[in-house]
C-alpha positions as semicolon CSV with decimal commas, in nm:
position;residue;x (nm);y (nm);z (nm)
1;P;1,099;0,372;-4,454
2;R;1,427;0,312;-4,265
3;A;1,617;0,498;-3,997
4;R;1,977;0,427;-3,890
5;T;2,016;0,491;-3,513
6;L;2,337;0,482;-3,314
7;N;2,283;0,114;-3,259
8;G;2,159;-0,001;-3,597
9;T;1,884;0,035;-3,862
10;Y;1,511;0,008;-3,815
11;E;1,248;-0,046;-4,086
12;G;0,906;0,088;-4,022
13;L;0,568;0,103;-4,207
14;H;0,432;0,345;-4,455
15;S;0,074;0,456;-4,454
16;E;-0,059;0,565;-4,792
17;E;-0,389;0,670;-4,637
18;W;-0,220;0,916;-4,398
19;D;0,107;0,978;-4,589
20;Q;0,290;0,893;-4,275
21;D;0,561;0,664;-4,161
22;F;0,529;0,453;-3,843
23;F;0,826;0,318;-3,643
24;L;0,656;0,109;-3,374
25;G;0,793;-0,077;-3,078
26;V;1,142;0,076;-3,086
27;P;1,337;-0,005;-2,765
28;F;1,487;0,290;-2,583
29;A;1,649;0,083;-2,297
30;K;1,740;-0,271;-2,207
31;P;1,442;-0,479;-2,086
32;P;1,404;-0,420;-1,711
33;V;1,375;-0,793;-1,633
34;A;1,560;-1,041;-1,408
35;G;1,862;-0,860;-1,255
36;R;1,756;-0,532;-1,410
37;R;1,418;-0,536;-1,235
38;F;1,394;-0,246;-0,982
39;R;1,697;-0,082;-1,136
40;I;1,736;0,244;-1,331
41;A;1,686;0,175;-1,702
42;Q;2,015;0,084;-1,883
43;A;2,100;0,218;-2,223
44;I;2,111;-0,022;-2,513
45;D;2,480;-0,097;-2,585
46;E;2,463;-0,349;-2,862
47;A;2,511;-0,279;-3,236
48;W;2,387;-0,461;-3,539
49;E;2,439;-0,451;-3,911
50;D;2,117;-0,612;-4,026
51;V;1,784;-0,435;-4,045
52;R;1,543;-0,474;-3,758
53;E;1,169;-0,438;-3,804
54;A;0,976;-0,172;-3,615
55;K;0,634;-0,256;-3,742
56;E;0,435;-0,369;-3,428
57;Y;0,346;-0,207;-3,106
58;S;0,512;-0,349;-2,797
59;A;0,325;-0,462;-2,486
60;E;0,238;-0,197;-2,228
61;C;0,412;-0,193;-1,895
62;I;0,230;-0,393;-1,615
63;G;-0,064;-0,178;-1,496
64;Y;-0,358;-0,232;-1,271
65;G;-0,646;-0,036;-1,406
66;G;-0,905;-0,023;-1,675
67;D;-0,669;0,168;-1,909
68;N;-0,472;-0,149;-1,953
69;N;-0,774;-0,365;-2,049
70;G;-0,732;-0,516;-2,400
71;Y;-0,363;-0,456;-2,430
72;P;-0,084;-0,709;-2,381
73;L;0,126;-0,640;-2,068
74;S;0,487;-0,730;-1,994
75;E;0,781;-0,642;-1,775
76;D;0,970;-0,604;-2,103
77;C;0,800;-0,279;-2,199
78;L;1,049;0,004;-2,244
79;Y;0,961;0,095;-2,604
80;L;0,848;0,404;-2,791
81;N;0,655;0,471;-3,116
82;I;0,736;0,735;-3,374
83;I;0,486;0,883;-3,617
84;R;0,624;1,118;-3,887
85;P;0,477;1,273;-4,204
86;S;0,616;1,102;-4,511
87;S;0,612;1,393;-4,761
88;P;0,920;1,579;-4,625
89;F;1,134;1,276;-4,666
90;T;1,190;1,194;-5,036
91;N;1,435;0,917;-4,952
92;T;1,353;0,608;-4,756
93;T;1,607;0,714;-4,499
94;A;1,640;1,065;-4,360
95;D;1,966;1,217;-4,474
96;D;2,164;1,541;-4,439
97;N;1,938;1,710;-4,690
98;S;1,616;1,621;-4,519
99;P;1,437;1,878;-4,306
100;R;1,459;1,860;-3,932
101;L;1,109;1,862;-3,788
102;P;1,002;1,959;-3,432
103;V;0,931;1,661;-3,207
104;A;0,645;1,610;-2,955
105;I;0,679;1,336;-2,693
106;W;0,349;1,230;-2,532
107;I;0,367;1,111;-2,173
108;H;0,045;0,923;-2,077
109;G;-0,151;0,958;-1,758
110;G;-0,311;0,701;-1,541
111;G;-0,223;0,775;-1,181
112;F;0,125;0,611;-1,226
113;Y;-0,052;0,267;-1,202
114;Q;-0,221;0,226;-1,542
115;G;-0,201;0,320;-1,906
116;G;0,056;0,297;-2,188
117;G;0,193;0,465;-2,496
118;V;0,023;0,216;-2,717
119;D;-0,331;0,310;-2,596
120;A;-0,537;0,374;-2,905
121;R;-0,663;0,703;-2,747
122;Y;-0,308;0,833;-2,770
123;N;-0,259;0,753;-3,143
124;L;-0,072;1,059;-3,263
125;T;-0,157;1,010;-3,632
126;Y;-0,440;1,268;-3,610
127;L;-0,221;1,528;-3,446
128;V;0,069;1,483;-3,689
129;S;-0,178;1,501;-3,980
130;E;-0,324;1,824;-3,843
131;S;0,027;1,966;-3,810
132;V;0,087;1,907;-4,177
133;T;-0,249;2,071;-4,260
134;L;-0,149;2,376;-4,070
135;G;0,184;2,390;-4,253
136;M;0,384;2,318;-3,934
137;P;0,468;1,947;-3,956
138;I;0,589;1,764;-3,643
139;I;0,703;1,415;-3,545
140;G;0,500;1,252;-3,272
141;I;0,629;1,001;-3,019
142;T;0,454;0,799;-2,750
143;I;0,644;0,612;-2,474
144;N;0,591;0,346;-2,214
145;Y;0,726;0,371;-1,859
146;R;0,709;0,134;-1,563
147;L;0,396;0,168;-1,345
148;G;0,278;0,086;-0,991
149;G;0,527;-0,104;-0,778
150;W;0,728;-0,205;-1,084
151;G;0,821;0,158;-1,136
152;F;0,772;0,330;-0,801
153;L;0,849;0,083;-0,532
154;A;0,983;0,284;-0,230
155;S;1,139;0,213;0,109
156;D;1,444;0,303;0,310
157;E;1,629;0,019;0,145
158;I;1,543;0,142;-0,200
159;M;1,632;0,506;-0,105
160;T;1,975;0,382;0,001
161;S;2,024;0,185;-0,318
162;G;1,942;0,491;-0,533
163;Q;1,695;0,297;-0,748
164;T;1,408;0,544;-0,691
165;N;1,135;0,681;-0,904
166;L;1,212;0,438;-1,181
167;G;0,906;0,521;-1,394
168;L;1,013;0,887;-1,413
169;R;1,375;0,782;-1,492
170;D;1,232;0,559;-1,769
171;Q;1,075;0,867;-1,919
172;R;1,410;1,049;-1,906
173;A;1,579;0,749;-2,065
174;A;1,330;0,775;-2,354
175;M;1,402;1,148;-2,388
176;R;1,770;1,078;-2,383
177;W;1,722;0,820;-2,668
178;V;1,535;1,083;-2,868
179;Q;1,815;1,332;-2,823
180;E;2,066;1,080;-2,945
181;N;1,868;0,926;-3,236
182;I;1,578;1,141;-3,356
183;E;1,785;1,302;-3,633
184;A;1,787;0,961;-3,796
185;F;1,409;0,994;-3,830
186;G;1,417;1,353;-3,952
187;G;1,362;1,510;-3,610
188;D;1,530;1,807;-3,458
189;P;1,675;1,732;-3,115
190;A;1,685;2,103;-3,039
191;Q;1,303;2,131;-3,078
192;V;1,157;1,862;-2,846
193;T;0,833;1,940;-2,663
194;I;0,722;1,702;-2,389
195;F;0,343;1,703;-2,342
196;G;0,101;1,494;-2,143
197;E;-0,210;1,481;-1,930
198;S;-0,284;1,402;-1,562
199;A;0,000;1,181;-1,426
200;G;0,171;1,248;-1,755
201;A;0,148;1,627;-1,695
202;A;0,259;1,579;-1,330
203;S;0,558;1,378;-1,464
204;I;0,649;1,675;-1,687
205;G;0,627;1,905;-1,392
206;L;0,866;1,671;-1,211
207;H;1,107;1,679;-1,510
208;L;1,093;2,059;-1,498
209;T;1,208;2,047;-1,136
210;A;1,426;1,734;-1,152
211;H;1,763;1,739;-0,984
212;G;1,686;2,074;-0,830
213;G;1,580;2,227;-1,164
214;R;1,897;2,124;-1,351
215;D;1,865;2,155;-1,728
216;D;1,994;1,828;-1,889
217;G;1,901;1,943;-2,233
218;L;1,633;1,673;-2,279
219;F;1,354;1,908;-2,398
220;S;1,306;2,268;-2,517
221;A;0,938;2,318;-2,416
222;A;0,666;2,153;-2,209
223;A;0,286;2,131;-2,215
224;M;0,096;2,010;-1,914
225;Q;-0,273;1,927;-1,923
226;S;-0,432;1,875;-1,577
227;G;-0,100;1,858;-1,397
228;N;0,204;2,066;-1,315
229;P;0,515;2,085;-1,093
230;I;0,318;2,167;-0,777
231;Y;0,193;1,815;-0,727
232;Y;0,055;1,675;-0,409
233;R;0,076;1,302;-0,475
234;P;0,454;1,242;-0,421
235;F;0,436;1,392;-0,078
236;N;0,117;1,266;0,076
237;S;0,276;1,003;0,292
238;T;0,570;0,938;0,514
239;A;0,863;0,699;0,499
240;D;0,687;0,490;0,763
241;W;0,399;0,434;0,511
242;W;0,624;0,334;0,228
243;N;0,824;0,104;0,454
244;F;0,496;-0,056;0,571
245;L;0,384;-0,128;0,214
246;Y;0,733;-0,251;0,120
247;A;0,733;-0,482;0,419
248;Q;0,400;-0,634;0,295
249;V;0,548;-0,700;-0,052
250;V;0,873;-0,845;0,106
251;R;0,671;-1,067;0,336
252;D;0,421;-1,190;0,080
253;T;0,691;-1,279;-0,176
254;G;0,889;-1,478;0,085
255;C;1,180;-1,233;0,075
256;A;1,159;-1,159;0,444
257;I;1,408;-1,433;0,512
258;H;1,669;-1,485;0,776
259;P;1,996;-1,307;0,699
260;S;2,190;-1,629;0,684
261;E;1,959;-1,744;0,403
262;A;1,967;-1,417;0,214
263;P;2,116;-1,373;-0,135
264;A;2,481;-1,272;-0,168
265;S;2,386;-0,904;-0,134
266;G;2,188;-0,985;0,179
267;T;1,903;-0,750;0,080
268;A;1,535;-0,811;0,034
269;L;1,549;-0,590;-0,277
270;E;1,788;-0,834;-0,445
271;C;1,555;-1,109;-0,351
272;L;1,261;-0,927;-0,515
273;R;1,453;-0,898;-0,836
274;H;1,450;-1,277;-0,874
275;V;1,094;-1,351;-0,751
276;P;0,902;-1,518;-1,041
277;F;0,703;-1,264;-1,235
278;E;0,361;-1,425;-1,177
279;Q;0,422;-1,437;-0,798
280;L;0,523;-1,075;-0,770
281;H;0,251;-0,967;-1,004
282;G;0,001;-1,150;-0,781
283;V;0,129;-0,964;-0,474
284;F;0,108;-0,624;-0,638
285;N;-0,247;-0,716;-0,755
286;S;-0,362;-0,850;-0,418
287;S;-0,510;-0,528;-0,279
288;E;-0,620;-0,183;-0,391
289;V;-0,339;-0,029;-0,184
290;L;-0,060;-0,231;-0,341
291;R;-0,208;-0,183;-0,693
292;T;-0,252;0,184;-0,697
293;T;-0,072;0,371;-0,416
294;W;0,292;0,362;-0,552
295;G;0,396;0,684;-0,715
296;P;0,678;0,943;-0,714
297;V;0,855;1,013;-0,387
298;I;1,101;1,269;-0,264
299;D;1,436;1,090;-0,287
300;G;1,677;1,384;-0,253
301;D;1,798;1,319;-0,603
302;L;1,559;1,318;-0,890
303;I;1,296;1,486;-0,667
304;A;1,519;1,687;-0,438
305;K;1,246;1,833;-0,218
306;R;0,882;1,959;-0,224
307;T;0,838;2,092;-0,569
308;S;0,616;2,372;-0,444
309;Q;0,928;2,502;-0,263
310;Q;1,138;2,470;-0,586
311;V;0,879;2,651;-0,793
312;S;0,857;2,941;-0,553
313;A;1,235;2,965;-0,539
314;G;1,271;2,956;-0,917
315;E;1,444;2,621;-0,918
316;F;1,309;2,485;-1,245
317;V;1,413;2,445;-1,611
318;K;1,313;2,779;-1,763
319;V;1,169;2,659;-2,098
320;P;0,836;2,783;-2,234
321;I;0,536;2,601;-2,087
322;L;0,166;2,558;-2,165
323;A;-0,034;2,468;-1,856
324;G;-0,401;2,427;-1,809
325;T;-0,689;2,268;-1,625
326;N;-1,042;2,164;-1,707
327;T;-1,346;2,337;-1,555
328;D;-1,463;2,037;-1,350
329;E;-1,146;1,833;-1,290
330;G;-1,271;1,743;-0,941
331;S;-1,575;1,553;-1,061
332;V;-1,381;1,228;-1,091
333;F;-1,234;1,270;-0,734
334;A;-1,562;1,358;-0,546
335;P;-1,741;1,054;-0,401
336;I;-2,104;0,980;-0,485
337;P;-2,351;1,050;-0,332
338;M;-2,298;1,362;-0,121
339;E;-2,628;1,464;0,010
340;T;-2,547;1,642;0,340
341;E;-2,285;1,875;0,477
342;E;-2,174;1,592;0,698
343;D;-2,088;1,398;0,377
344;F;-1,881;1,694;0,256
345;V;-1,703;1,725;0,589
346;R;-1,619;1,354;0,592
347;F;-1,469;1,393;0,243
348;L;-1,254;1,681;0,360
349;K;-1,124;1,496;0,662
350;T;-1,076;1,141;0,524
351;N;-1,023;1,144;0,144
352;T;-0,647;1,123;0,182
353;R;-0,587;0,916;-0,132
354;V;-0,548;1,230;-0,344
355;L;-0,622;1,513;-0,109
356;P;-0,473;1,629;0,224
357;A;-0,679;1,544;0,532
358;L;-0,798;1,868;0,698
359;D;-0,829;1,951;1,064
360;D;-1,139;2,117;1,217
361;A;-1,013;2,477;1,161
362;A;-0,933;2,413;0,799
363;V;-1,267;2,234;0,744
364;E;-1,452;2,540;0,872
365;K;-1,259;2,765;0,638
366;V;-1,338;2,543;0,336
367;L;-1,708;2,535;0,435
368;E;-1,706;2,913;0,428
369;L;-1,512;2,940;0,095
370;Y;-1,721;2,672;-0,080
371;P;-2,080;2,742;0,024
372;L;-2,380;2,538;-0,074
373;P;-2,478;2,583;-0,440
374;D;-2,751;2,831;-0,517
375;T;-3,043;2,613;-0,614
376;S;-3,269;2,900;-0,715
377;N;-3,146;2,865;-1,074
378;S;-3,247;2,517;-1,187
379;N;-2,979;2,520;-1,461
380;S;-2,682;2,625;-1,255
381;N;-2,467;2,484;-0,971
382;T;-2,291;2,822;-0,920
383;T;-2,225;2,874;-0,555
384;S;-2,428;3,129;-0,364
385;S;-2,388;3,502;-0,403
386;S;-2,115;3,601;-0,155
387;A;-1,816;3,787;-0,297
388;T;-1,593;3,499;-0,207
389;A;-1,812;3,243;-0,380
390;N;-1,835;3,454;-0,697
391;A;-1,455;3,448;-0,717
392;L;-1,456;3,076;-0,753
393;S;-1,435;2,898;-1,086
394;P;-1,772;2,807;-1,242
395;T;-1,873;2,457;-1,145
396;L;-2,069;2,201;-1,343
397;P;-2,234;2,459;-1,573
398;F;-2,420;2,194;-1,776
399;S;-2,575;2,007;-1,480
400;P;-2,923;2,041;-1,325
401;S;-2,957;2,186;-0,979
402;P;-2,980;2,037;-0,727
403;H;-2,731;1,792;-0,867
404;P;-2,845;1,430;-0,901
405;Y;-2,527;1,313;-0,719
406;G;-2,627;1,512;-0,412
407;L;-2,692;1,865;-0,300
408;H;-2,338;1,904;-0,163
409;W;-2,154;1,724;-0,449
410;P;-2,072;2,040;-0,651
411;R;-1,887;2,176;-0,340
412;A;-1,660;1,883;-0,346
413;V;-1,605;1,908;-0,720
414;A;-1,507;2,279;-0,688
415;Y;-1,281;2,219;-0,389
416;A;-1,095;1,924;-0,547
417;T;-1,064;2,111;-0,875
418;D;-0,903;2,405;-0,701
419;V;-0,674;2,211;-0,463
420;L;-0,548;1,958;-0,707
421;F;-0,534;2,155;-1,040
422;A;-0,644;2,523;-1,058
423;A;-0,446;2,667;-0,765
424;P;-0,120;2,484;-0,849
425;R;-0,160;2,582;-1,218
426;R;-0,193;2,955;-1,113
427;A;0,111;2,930;-0,891
428;T;0,315;2,763;-1,159
429;C;0,222;3,016;-1,425
430;A;0,296;3,298;-1,187
431;A;0,640;3,159;-1,100
432;W;0,729;3,111;-1,468
433;S;0,626;3,471;-1,529
434;A;0,832;3,598;-1,237
435;A;1,134;3,418;-1,387
436;A;1,070;3,580;-1,726
437;A;1,006;3,242;-1,879
438;P;0,717;3,213;-2,126
439;A;0,402;3,062;-1,979
440;Y;0,070;3,017;-2,167
441;C;-0,195;2,918;-1,925
442;Y;-0,569;2,821;-1,983
443;R;-0,890;2,678;-1,860
444;F;-1,048;2,421;-2,084
445;A;-1,427;2,456;-2,093
446;A;-1,557;2,237;-2,377
447;P;-1,734;1,917;-2,265
448;A;-1,621;1,595;-2,424
449;P;-1,868;1,387;-2,621
450;R;-2,073;1,157;-2,406
451;T;-1,932;0,807;-2,348
452;A;-2,074;0,498;-2,184
453;W;-1,898;0,585;-1,866
454;R;-1,906;0,964;-1,854
455;D;-2,189;1,207;-1,932
456;P;-2,092;1,575;-1,937
457;A;-2,441;1,663;-1,822
458;L;-2,343;1,506;-1,487
459;V;-1,968;1,546;-1,462
460;G;-1,920;1,865;-1,655
461;V;-1,588;1,933;-1,829
462;A;-1,418;1,654;-1,640
463;H;-1,062;1,524;-1,601
464;F;-0,949;1,384;-1,936
465;A;-1,216;1,571;-2,132
466;D;-0,946;1,770;-2,323
467;V;-0,738;1,479;-2,450
468;R;-0,948;1,391;-2,749
469;F;-0,956;1,754;-2,860
470;V;-0,581;1,805;-2,810
471;L;-0,483;1,490;-3,002
472;A;-0,731;1,583;-3,291
473;D;-0,921;1,257;-3,249
474;V;-1,240;1,347;-3,426
475;V;-1,360;0,993;-3,473
476;G;-1,305;0,875;-3,115
477;T;-1,044;0,610;-3,171
478;G;-1,003;0,396;-2,857
479;Y;-1,306;0,535;-2,672
480;N;-1,533;0,240;-2,723
């Protein structure tokens, strides 16, 4: 199979087994290396007359978590992968007589510091196959985007330069490439759905509110699993915190130099662009903070202000959305063990990595709203029988009581689920409804199959439990 894009022709692979065509490792921007490091992704501006192969996955972007284990990593990582059903395309190249299929772009999660579009768990072959079976064929696309400090380095200097939130801008660059080129693959640029989970869903929420809610025509619908526009992470720290971390990076790379010795631009940022890869990689990998803390920030441009304010004001792209959460999202955010109320209070006051730190008055309110689980039923962690407690979502319905991770652990799970996921989802869906924009909202309550690292009998319907179902991965590809 071949496809002629604006720049030139790509040749992909055909799968007889799946009756699908794969175009793998297709670049959607220039490599963000050397002088393009820490800059907004630049469009490809070369053209070619020969045929270039698109038959192998690219490397993933540099990441610092288990999701990247087993995959090659590189700064040169801005590539996407296209999976399409073969049958609608009788010719090797889509032409004017070919159908134009809806397109689904998957944005992976991973806390903005790990993951990639080539992860086997995100193989869209199964989903595309299922779409054909249902008589509604689609084209599936997965993308990479810069992660960690490579994609989300922040400081006053970077704010001034305008080179902010690069990972999110990479995603938009991929969407823009799809708008310009997907017809060559048989796709319909007017029917593009962006969908993703966790940080991928949060990214989608930020695209819905990007530039103050401006519609750039990059997508026509959005589906968000365990994430939405009302997202705490970008706003849980101050400029002082980002500047402190940035100063560490600048110091440890030797870029905190005397002005007379500075590069022509006289900036630490320009110096960082030319630090050898291994050295900068080592600095980012030197501590848990520098590995995992970087993420989206309010920059007054792509993220204009707090997105909760935008959502309540109706400042978002009014396309149809699907938004949902899993029953026990909080089980991966609650520390183990949690035997006493003092443990729970400590969690509320100090777990600022993903949750706001609460003052004493707020802690007392949370203790009231999230009472100790009722242990009279040995098969339930449902909270005790006050009217308030009964209004809460069910928690850990498959776990024994008291819970093996601690008597008070279900309280933390319920609280984290509500604060991070359920409450923002409800507010998002209400705002869409108020704006007369279609919103389909759900709670996912099916436990995922047990894996070596996650037992639903203990963690319930946890964060990420839905992904395998949504992507129609019956055999569990990539979960070993």
